[in-house]
Each structure stands twice: as C-alpha cells, then as structure tokens.
CSV table of C-alpha atoms in Angstrom, one decimal:
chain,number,residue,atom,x,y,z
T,10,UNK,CA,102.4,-31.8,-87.6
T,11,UNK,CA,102.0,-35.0,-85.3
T,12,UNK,CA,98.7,-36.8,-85.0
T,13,UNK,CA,97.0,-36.7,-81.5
T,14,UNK,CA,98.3,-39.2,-78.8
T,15,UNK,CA,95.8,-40.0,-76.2
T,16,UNK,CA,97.4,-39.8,-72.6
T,17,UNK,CA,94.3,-40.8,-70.6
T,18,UNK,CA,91.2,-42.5,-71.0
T,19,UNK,CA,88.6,-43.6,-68.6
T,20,UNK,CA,85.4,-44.4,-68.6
T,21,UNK,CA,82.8,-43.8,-65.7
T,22,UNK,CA,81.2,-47.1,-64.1
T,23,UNK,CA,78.7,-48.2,-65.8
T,24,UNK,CA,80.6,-47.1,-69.5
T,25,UNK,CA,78.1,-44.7,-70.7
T,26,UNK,CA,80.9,-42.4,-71.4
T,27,UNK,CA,84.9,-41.5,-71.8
T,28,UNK,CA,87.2,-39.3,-70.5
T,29,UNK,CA,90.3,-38.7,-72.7
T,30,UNK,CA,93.0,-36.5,-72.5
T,31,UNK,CA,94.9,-36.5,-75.9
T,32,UNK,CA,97.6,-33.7,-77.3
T,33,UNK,CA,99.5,-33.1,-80.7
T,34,UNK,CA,102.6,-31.0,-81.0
T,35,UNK,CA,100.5,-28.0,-81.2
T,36,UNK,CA,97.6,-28.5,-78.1
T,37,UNK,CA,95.8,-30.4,-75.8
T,38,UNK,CA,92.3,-31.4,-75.2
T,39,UNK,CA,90.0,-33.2,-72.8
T,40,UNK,CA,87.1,-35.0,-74.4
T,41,UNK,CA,83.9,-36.8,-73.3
T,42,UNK,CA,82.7,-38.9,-75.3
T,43,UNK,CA,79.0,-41.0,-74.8
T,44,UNK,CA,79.5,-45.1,-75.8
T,45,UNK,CA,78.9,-46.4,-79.1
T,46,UNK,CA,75.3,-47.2,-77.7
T,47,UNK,CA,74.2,-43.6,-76.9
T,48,UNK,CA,76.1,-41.7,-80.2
T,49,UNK,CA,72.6,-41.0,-81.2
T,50,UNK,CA,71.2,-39.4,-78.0
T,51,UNK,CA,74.6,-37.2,-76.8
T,52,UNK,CA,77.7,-35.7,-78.6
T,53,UNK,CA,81.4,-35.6,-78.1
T,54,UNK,CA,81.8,-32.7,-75.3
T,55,UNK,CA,85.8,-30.6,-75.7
T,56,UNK,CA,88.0,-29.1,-73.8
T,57,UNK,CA,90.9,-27.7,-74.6
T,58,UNK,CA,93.5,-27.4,-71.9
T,59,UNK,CA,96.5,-25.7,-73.1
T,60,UNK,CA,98.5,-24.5,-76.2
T,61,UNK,CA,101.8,-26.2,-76.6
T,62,UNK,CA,103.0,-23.4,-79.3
T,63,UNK,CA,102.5,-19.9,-79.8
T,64,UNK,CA,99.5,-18.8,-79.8
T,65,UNK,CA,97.4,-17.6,-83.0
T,66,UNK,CA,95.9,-14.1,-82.7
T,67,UNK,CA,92.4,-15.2,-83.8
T,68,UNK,CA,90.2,-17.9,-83.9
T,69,UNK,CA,92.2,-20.8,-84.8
T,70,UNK,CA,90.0,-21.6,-87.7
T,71,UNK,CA,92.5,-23.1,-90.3
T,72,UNK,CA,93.0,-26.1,-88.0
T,73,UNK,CA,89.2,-26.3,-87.5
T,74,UNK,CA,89.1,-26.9,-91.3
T,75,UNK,CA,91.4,-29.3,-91.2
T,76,UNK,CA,89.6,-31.4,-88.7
T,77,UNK,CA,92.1,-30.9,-86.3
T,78,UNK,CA,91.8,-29.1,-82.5
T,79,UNK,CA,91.7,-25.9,-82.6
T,80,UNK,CA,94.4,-23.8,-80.1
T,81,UNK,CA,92.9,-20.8,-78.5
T,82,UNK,CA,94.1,-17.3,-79.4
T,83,UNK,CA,96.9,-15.9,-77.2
T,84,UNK,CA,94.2,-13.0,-75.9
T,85,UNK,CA,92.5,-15.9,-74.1
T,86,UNK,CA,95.6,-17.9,-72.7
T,87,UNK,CA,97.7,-17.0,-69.8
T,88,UNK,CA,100.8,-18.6,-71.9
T,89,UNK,CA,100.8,-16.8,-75.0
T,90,UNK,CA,103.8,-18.5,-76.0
T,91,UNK,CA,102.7,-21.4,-75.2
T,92,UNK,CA,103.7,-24.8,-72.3
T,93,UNK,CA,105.5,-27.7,-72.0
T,94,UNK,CA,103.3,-30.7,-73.4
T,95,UNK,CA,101.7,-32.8,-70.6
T,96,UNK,CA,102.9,-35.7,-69.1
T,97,UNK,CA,100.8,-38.5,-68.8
T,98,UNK,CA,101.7,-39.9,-65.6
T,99,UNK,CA,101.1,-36.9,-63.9
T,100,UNK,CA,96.7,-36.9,-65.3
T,101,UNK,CA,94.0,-38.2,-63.5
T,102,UNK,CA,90.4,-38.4,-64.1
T,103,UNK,CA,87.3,-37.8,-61.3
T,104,UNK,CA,83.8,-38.6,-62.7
T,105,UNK,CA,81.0,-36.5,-61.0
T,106,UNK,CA,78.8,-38.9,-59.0
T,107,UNK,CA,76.0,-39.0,-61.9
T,108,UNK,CA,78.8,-40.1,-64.4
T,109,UNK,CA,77.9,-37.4,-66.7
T,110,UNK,CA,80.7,-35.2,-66.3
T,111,UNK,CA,84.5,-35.3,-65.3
T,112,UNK,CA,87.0,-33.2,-64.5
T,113,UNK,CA,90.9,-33.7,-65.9
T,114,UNK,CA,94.0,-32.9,-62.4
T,115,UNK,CA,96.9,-32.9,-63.1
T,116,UNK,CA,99.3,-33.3,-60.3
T,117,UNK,CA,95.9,-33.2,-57.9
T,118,UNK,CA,95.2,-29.4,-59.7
T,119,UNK,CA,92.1,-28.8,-61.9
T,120,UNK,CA,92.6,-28.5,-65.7
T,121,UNK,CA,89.2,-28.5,-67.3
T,122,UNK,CA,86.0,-29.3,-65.9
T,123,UNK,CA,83.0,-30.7,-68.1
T,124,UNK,CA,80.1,-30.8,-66.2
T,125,UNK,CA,78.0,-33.4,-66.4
T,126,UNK,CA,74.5,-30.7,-67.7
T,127,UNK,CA,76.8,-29.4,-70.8
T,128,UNK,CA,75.7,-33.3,-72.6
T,129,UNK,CA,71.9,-32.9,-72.5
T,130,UNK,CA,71.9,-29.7,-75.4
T,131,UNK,CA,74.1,-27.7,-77.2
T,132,UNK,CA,73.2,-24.3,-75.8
T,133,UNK,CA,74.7,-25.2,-72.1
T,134,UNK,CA,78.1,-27.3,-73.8
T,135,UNK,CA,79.9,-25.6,-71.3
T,136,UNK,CA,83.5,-26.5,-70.1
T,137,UNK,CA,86.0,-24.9,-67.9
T,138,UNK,CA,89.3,-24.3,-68.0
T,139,UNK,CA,92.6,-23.2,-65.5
T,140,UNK,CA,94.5,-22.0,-68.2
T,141,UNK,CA,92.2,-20.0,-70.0
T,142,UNK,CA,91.7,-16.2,-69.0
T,143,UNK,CA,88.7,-15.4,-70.8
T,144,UNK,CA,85.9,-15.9,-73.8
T,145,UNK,CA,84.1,-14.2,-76.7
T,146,UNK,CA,80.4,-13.9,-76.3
T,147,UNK,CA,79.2,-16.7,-78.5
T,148,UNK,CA,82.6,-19.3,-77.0
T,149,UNK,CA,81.9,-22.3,-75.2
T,150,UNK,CA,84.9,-22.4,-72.9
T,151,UNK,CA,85.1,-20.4,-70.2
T,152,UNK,CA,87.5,-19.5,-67.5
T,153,UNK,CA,87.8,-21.9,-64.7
T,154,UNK,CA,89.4,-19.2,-62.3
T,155,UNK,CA,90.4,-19.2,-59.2
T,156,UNK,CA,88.9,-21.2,-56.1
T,157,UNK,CA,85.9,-19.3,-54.1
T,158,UNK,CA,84.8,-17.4,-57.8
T,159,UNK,CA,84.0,-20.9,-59.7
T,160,UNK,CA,81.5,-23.5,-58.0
T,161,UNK,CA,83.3,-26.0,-60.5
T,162,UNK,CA,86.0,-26.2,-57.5
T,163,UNK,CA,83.3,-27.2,-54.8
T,164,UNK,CA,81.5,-29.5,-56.9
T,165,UNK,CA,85.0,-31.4,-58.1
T,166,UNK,CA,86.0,-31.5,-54.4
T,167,UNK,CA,83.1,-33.2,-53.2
T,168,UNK,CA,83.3,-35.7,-56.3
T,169,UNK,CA,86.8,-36.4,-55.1
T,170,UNK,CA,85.6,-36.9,-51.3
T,171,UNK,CA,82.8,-38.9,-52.6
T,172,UNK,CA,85.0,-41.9,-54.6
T,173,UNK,CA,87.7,-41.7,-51.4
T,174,UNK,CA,84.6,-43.0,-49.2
T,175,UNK,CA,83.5,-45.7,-51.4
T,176,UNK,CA,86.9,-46.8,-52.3
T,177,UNK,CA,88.0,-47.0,-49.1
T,178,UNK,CA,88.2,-50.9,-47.5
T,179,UNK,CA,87.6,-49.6,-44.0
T,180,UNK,CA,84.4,-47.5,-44.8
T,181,UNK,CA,81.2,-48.4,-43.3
T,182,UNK,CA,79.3,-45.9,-45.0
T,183,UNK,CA,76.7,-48.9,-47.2
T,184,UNK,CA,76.4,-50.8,-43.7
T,185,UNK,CA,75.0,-47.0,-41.7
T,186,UNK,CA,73.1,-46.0,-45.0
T,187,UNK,CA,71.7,-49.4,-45.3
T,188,UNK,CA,70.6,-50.1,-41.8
T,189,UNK,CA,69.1,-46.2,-42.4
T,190,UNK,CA,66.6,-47.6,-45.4
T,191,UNK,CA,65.6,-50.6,-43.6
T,192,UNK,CA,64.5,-48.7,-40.4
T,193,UNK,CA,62.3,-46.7,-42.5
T,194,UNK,CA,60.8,-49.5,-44.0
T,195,UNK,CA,60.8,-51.9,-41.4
T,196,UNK,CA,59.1,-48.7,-39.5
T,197,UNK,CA,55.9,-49.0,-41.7
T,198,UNK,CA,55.9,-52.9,-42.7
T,199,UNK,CA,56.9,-54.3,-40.5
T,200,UNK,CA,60.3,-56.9,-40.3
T,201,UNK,CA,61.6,-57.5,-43.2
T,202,UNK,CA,60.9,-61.0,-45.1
T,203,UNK,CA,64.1,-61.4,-47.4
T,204,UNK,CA,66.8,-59.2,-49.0
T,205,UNK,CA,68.1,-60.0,-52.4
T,206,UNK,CA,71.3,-58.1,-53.5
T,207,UNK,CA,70.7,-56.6,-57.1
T,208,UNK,CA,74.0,-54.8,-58.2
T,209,UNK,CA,75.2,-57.5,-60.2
T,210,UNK,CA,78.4,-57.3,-58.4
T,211,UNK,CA,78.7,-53.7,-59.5
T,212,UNK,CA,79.4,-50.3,-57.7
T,213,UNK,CA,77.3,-49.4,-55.6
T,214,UNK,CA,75.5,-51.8,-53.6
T,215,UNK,CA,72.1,-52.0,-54.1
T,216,UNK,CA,69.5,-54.2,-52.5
T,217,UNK,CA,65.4,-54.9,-52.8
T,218,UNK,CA,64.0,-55.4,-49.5
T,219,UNK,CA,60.8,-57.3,-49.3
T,220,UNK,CA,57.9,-56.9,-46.6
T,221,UNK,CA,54.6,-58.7,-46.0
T,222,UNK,CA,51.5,-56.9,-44.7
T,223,UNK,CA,47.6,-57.6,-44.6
T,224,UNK,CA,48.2,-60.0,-47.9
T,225,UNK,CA,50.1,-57.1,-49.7
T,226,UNK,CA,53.7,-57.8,-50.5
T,227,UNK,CA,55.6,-54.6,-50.8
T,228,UNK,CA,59.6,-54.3,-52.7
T,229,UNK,CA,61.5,-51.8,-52.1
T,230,UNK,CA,64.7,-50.7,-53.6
T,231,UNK,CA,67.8,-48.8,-51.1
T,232,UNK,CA,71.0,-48.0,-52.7
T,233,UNK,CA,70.0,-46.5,-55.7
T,234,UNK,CA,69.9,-43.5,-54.2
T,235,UNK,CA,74.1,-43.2,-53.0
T,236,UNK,CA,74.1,-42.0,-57.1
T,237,UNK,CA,72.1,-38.7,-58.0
T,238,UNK,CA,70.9,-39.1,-61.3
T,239,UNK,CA,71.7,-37.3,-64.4
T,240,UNK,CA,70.1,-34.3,-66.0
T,241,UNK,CA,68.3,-33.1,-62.8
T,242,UNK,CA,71.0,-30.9,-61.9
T,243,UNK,CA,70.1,-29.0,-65.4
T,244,UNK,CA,66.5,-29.5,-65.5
T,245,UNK,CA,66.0,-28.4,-61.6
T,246,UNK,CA,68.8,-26.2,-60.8
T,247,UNK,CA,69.1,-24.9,-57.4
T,248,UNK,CA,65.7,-27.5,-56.7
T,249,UNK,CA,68.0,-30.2,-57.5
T,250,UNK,CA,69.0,-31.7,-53.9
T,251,UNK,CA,65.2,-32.4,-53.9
T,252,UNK,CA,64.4,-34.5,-57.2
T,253,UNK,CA,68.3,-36.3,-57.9
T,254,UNK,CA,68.1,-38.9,-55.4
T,255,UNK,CA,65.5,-41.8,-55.5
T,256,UNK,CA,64.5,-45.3,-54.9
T,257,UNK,CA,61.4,-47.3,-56.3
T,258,UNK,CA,58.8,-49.3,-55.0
T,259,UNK,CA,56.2,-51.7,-55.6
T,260,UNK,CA,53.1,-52.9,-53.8
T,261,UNK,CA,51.1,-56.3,-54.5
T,262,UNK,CA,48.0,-57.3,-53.8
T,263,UNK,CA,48.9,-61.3,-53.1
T,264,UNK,CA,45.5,-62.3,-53.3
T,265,UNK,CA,45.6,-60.6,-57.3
T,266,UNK,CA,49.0,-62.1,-58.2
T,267,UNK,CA,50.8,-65.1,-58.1
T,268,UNK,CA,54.2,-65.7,-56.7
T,269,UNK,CA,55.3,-66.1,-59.8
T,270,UNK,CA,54.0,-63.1,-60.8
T,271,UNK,CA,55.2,-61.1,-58.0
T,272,UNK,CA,58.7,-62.4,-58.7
T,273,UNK,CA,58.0,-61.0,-62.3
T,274,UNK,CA,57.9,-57.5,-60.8
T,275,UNK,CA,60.3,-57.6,-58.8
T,276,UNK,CA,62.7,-58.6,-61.8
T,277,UNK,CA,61.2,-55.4,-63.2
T,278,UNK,CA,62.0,-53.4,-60.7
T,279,UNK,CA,65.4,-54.5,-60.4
T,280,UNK,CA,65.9,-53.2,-64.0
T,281,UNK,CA,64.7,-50.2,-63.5
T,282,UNK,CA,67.2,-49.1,-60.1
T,283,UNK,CA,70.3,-49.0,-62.5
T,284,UNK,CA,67.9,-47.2,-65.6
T,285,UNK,CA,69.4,-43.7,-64.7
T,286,UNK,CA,73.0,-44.4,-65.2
T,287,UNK,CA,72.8,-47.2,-67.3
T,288,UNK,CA,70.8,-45.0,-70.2
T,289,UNK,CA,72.4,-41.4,-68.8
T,290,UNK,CA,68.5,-40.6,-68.2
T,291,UNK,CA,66.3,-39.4,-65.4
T,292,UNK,CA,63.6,-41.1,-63.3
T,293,UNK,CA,60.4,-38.6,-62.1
T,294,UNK,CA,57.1,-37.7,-61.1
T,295,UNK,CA,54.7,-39.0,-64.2
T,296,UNK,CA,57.4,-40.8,-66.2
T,297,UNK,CA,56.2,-44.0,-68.1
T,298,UNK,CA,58.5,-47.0,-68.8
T,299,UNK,CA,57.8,-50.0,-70.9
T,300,UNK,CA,57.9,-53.5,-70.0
T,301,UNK,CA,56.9,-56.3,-72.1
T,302,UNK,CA,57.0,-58.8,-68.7
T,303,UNK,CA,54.1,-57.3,-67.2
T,304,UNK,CA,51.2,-59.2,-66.8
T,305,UNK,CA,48.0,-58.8,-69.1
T,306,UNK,CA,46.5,-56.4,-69.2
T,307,UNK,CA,49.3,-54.3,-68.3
T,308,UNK,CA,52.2,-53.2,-70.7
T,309,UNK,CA,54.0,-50.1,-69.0
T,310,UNK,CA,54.7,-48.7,-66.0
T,311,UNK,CA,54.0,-45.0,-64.2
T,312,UNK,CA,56.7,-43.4,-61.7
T,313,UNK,CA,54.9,-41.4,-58.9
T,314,UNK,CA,54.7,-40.4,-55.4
T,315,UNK,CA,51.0,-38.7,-55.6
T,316,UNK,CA,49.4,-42.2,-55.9
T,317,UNK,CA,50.8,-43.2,-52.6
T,318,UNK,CA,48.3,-43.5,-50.2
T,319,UNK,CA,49.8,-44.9,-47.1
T,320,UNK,CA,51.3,-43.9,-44.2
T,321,UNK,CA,54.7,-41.8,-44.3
T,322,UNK,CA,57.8,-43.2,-44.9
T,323,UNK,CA,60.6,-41.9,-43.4
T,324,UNK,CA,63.4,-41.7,-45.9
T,325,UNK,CA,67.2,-41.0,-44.8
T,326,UNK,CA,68.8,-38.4,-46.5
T,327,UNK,CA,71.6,-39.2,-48.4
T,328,UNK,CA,74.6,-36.4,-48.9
T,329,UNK,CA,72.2,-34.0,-47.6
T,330,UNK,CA,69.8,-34.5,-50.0
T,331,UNK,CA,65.9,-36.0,-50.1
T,332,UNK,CA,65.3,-39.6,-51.3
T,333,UNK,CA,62.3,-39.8,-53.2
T,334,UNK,CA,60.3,-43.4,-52.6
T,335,UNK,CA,59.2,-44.0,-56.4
T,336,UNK,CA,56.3,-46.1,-56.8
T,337,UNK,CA,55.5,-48.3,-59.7
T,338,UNK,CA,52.2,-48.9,-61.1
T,339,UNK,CA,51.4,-51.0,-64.3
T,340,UNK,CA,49.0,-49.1,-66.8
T,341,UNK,CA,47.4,-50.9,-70.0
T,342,UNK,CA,48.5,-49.5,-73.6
T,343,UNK,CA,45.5,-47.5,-73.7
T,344,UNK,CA,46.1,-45.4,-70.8
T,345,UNK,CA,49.3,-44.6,-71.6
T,346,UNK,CA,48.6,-43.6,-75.0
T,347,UNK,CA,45.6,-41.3,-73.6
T,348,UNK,CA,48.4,-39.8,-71.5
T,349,UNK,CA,50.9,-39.4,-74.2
T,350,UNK,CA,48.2,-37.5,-76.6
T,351,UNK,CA,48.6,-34.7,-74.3
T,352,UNK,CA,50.9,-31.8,-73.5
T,353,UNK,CA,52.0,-32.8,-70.0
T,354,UNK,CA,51.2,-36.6,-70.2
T,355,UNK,CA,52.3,-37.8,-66.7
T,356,UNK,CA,50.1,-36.1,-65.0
T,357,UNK,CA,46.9,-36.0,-66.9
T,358,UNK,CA,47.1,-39.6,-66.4
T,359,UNK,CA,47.8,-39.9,-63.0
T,360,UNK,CA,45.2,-37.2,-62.2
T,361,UNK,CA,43.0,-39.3,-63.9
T,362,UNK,CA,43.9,-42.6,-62.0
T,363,UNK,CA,43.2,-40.5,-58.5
T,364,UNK,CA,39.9,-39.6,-60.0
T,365,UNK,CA,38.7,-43.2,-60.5
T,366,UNK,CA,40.2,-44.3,-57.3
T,367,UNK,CA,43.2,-45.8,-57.9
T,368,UNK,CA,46.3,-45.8,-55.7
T,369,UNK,CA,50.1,-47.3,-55.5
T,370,UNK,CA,48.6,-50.8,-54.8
T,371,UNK,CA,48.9,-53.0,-57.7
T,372,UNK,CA,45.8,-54.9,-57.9
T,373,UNK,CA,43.9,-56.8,-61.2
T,374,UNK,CA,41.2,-53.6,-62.3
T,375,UNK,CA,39.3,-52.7,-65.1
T,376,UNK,CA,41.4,-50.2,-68.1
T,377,UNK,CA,40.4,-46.4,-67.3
T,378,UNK,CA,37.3,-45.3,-69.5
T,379,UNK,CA,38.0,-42.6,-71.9
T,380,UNK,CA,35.6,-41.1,-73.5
C-alpha cells in the first residue's frame, strides 16, 4: 500500500486555509484544511473523490483504523470497479469568495465541493461529490448530481466568474465600484479630504476615504465589501445577500480628539476591514472588538448601524447584494462587561447607549451608569 501523494495544494488569499488534492493506490481525497493559527477554532474538512480499486461492500472501516482514507462502498460509487488515478496537471482549485470553501475541477468539471458553512460545526460538514451516487442517513458526503438539481453548480460558477473579473488586467470593475462608494459618501459629506490605500498591497483593493464636516471628521472604509464574509451564509441562510457584505465607519468629534488621536482610529479601523477573512470570522449588528490603542477611557469597540443618527447613505450594491455601513463606537471595560453578563449582549448594550443619548459620533462622555 503506497502512502498518499499530494497532487494539489492551494491556499485562499489571505492563507487561513488549504486546499489539497492527495491520492494513494487505493483513493483520492480533497481536503481543507484551516492554518496552523486557527487548528484550534476549525477542523480538517474531506472529501473523497474517487476509488482507484474495487470497491468494498461496506463501510470501509479497516482503513479508517488504520488511519488511512477510507474508499466508499461500491453501493455508493458510480465505478464499482473502480478509475484511473488522477492526474495532477489536469486539477485545479476555485475558492468561494469568502475563502471558506473550495471546490476541486478537473479538466474545468466539478469533483467535490466543500462549502465554505461545512467549517463552522460538525453537524453541517457537508461535501459534495460527482462521483458519488448516494449516502447513508448519518454520511457526510453527498451526491453532487447533475447541474439544475445541486445549487453547488451555481454557486461554483459564479466563484469562477468572480476570480476571472479580478484577475483580469483589462477589468475596470475597482475603478466603477470605487467611484460608486465615493458618490455616496461624498453625497452626504461633502468632497472628500484624502484617500489612503489600506490593502497592504493585497487582493482586493481597499481604501479609507476621509471627510470633514461641521468639526466632525468622518473615515470610511469601500472595498471591503467586493469579499462577503464568512459564516453568514450559515448563520443567515436565504437572508444572507443582506448581512455578508459590509464596510465600517467612524465619526470624530475634532474638537474631542486630537489629530493624533484621530489618526489612532483610523489605524484601528484599518485593522479591522481585513478582520473577516484574516480570522475566518464575521462582523455584525452588536459585535464588540478589543483594542488596546484606544484612547482612555475607552478599551473596545461596538459594530452597529442602530446608533447612526444621520442622514442616509446611499450604499452601492455590490453582486447584487446590500452593503452594510458599520459604525464603530469606543465603549469603556465596564460597558462592555455589563453587555457581556447578558444573554444577547450586543444589544442590551446598545439599547442602553440609545437610552442615554448616545449616537455613532465619537465624542469624550461620561461611562454609562449601571445600577
């Protein structure tokens, strides 16, 4: 028996995870795998692709004892005797725009499919495959059937469509989506005072905007939205288009903080627009992140839109999907440990903050009172 031979491996772009494509004599398999940094939080995710012997009648558990792939029983394959082992030039890997989950072509064709919400627990560890024909009850792998019966095919197409647009030299999608997100802004602010690029270099371009009006300074992220973020496909469901897609925002009060200051936060902020794929996490409504550079008294951040007080902002759509406009307010230790006390902790505290009065503007106040 031969040991396994890895024939592909990629990682998405920010190297959170692997895709790898590795056979024996007997099988092959398609893997994620999360980074040595997130082994903790996510496991390895399999596929298995296709037998390259005969297949066993039953559940293939000697090899599973043996710590080695299991091959799927011949009632489940539609090559009972088994294929020709796979050629490595002939694989390719597409990530799925939140960099959660892949899919493994080989000559163009679909062989598995791991979507991206089969990481977050083990009840939805889910894959897909051509070449299986069916599954027990309990079995993670299922059928990936034929084209109109499997939304695996859709979502795998569009991935594709999406990486040929922002591969391609001649594509002016950043410059129409940019000039998009500075309409909006510049629609509500006013012009806008200076633009610092904060990608780092990487895929995919993203930029803070700032904008001066009536002494409040206002920095606002676009670009971070072109991604859709992980887990929200999973937590949301078919709600999904309306929650996956953000960009973040803060508001100063320049008569509160210093340049220097302000210049702190907008570090911050910069951070935080590359949080969701950097950490395979989620940015929403109530969230708290935090941040030792915040100035005293403050030592955290909330992520809201209910706080927002101002006038509406007209975000693009991007893909067909809503942008949420995120805005950052630092909170003191206290109040977020109030918050986190409770079932439901977001809120509480932000339904507390409207209660006293306090909105998106970041100004010097007093800590809430609890009593």
């Amino acid at each position: 028996m031969s040991e396994p031979v890895i024939l592909i491996d990629q990682p998405n772009n920010r190297g959170t995870m692997y895709a790898i494509v590795e056979q024996d004599d007997r099988v092959a398999y398609f893997y994620l795998y999360p980074s040595e940094l997130l082994t903790t939080k996510y496991s390895p995710r399999p596929c298995w692709l296709r037998n390259l012997k005969p297949a066993p009648e039953t559940r293939d558990t000697a090899a599973m004892k043996e710590g080695m792939a299991p091959m799927l029983e011949a009632r489940y394959s539609n090559h009972p005797q088994g294929k020709e082992p796979l050629e490595k030039n002939r694989l390719s890997i597409v990530w799925m725009e939140e960099g959660d989950g892949a899919a493994v072509l080989y000559d163009g064709e679909i062989l598995g499919v791991i979507p991206g919400w089969s990481l977050y627990n083990d009840e939805h560890a889910i894959a897909y495959a051509a070449d299986c024909i069916g599954a027990g009850d309990n079995d993670r792998l299922m059928p990936l059937g034929k084209r109109g019966g499997n939304a695996m095919y859709d979502r795998v197409d569009r991935a594709i469509a999406f990486w040929e647009e922002w591969t391609d030299e001649t594509s002016q999608v950043w410059g129409i989506l940019q000039d998009k997100y500075l309409k909006a802004y510049e629609a509500q602010w006013g012009p806008i005072q200076k633009y610092y690029a904060i990608d780092g270099g990487q895929w995919p371009p993203i930029g803070l905007a700032r904008f001066e009006n009536e002494d409040v300074v206002y920095l606002l992220t676009l670009g971070a939205g072109i991604r859709p973020m992980p887990w929200v496909e999973l937590l949301y469901t078919e709600r999904a288009p309306n929650f996956r897609r953000m960009e973040l925002g803060i508001a100063v009060n320049k008569k509160d903080f210093t340049e220097k200051e302000i210049m702190v936060l907008a570090g911050i902020i910069t951070g935080l627009a590359d949080r969701p794929w950097k950490q395979v996490t989620w940015l929403g409504e109530g969230h708290t992140i935090p941040s030792d550079e915040l100035p005293a008294p403050f030592e955290s951040l909330i992520v809201s839109t209910s706080l927002y007080n101002g006038p509406t902002v007209e975000m693009p759509e991007v893909y067909g999907d809503k942008v949420n406009l995120y805005w950052l307010t630092p909170i003191t230790k206290l109040e977020r440990e109030f918050a986190h006390a409770r079932p439901n902790a977001g809120a509480i505290l932000l339904e507390s903050m409207i209660a006293h009065d306090l909105n998106h503007l970041v100004t010097k106040r007093d800590e809430l009172p609890f009593g």
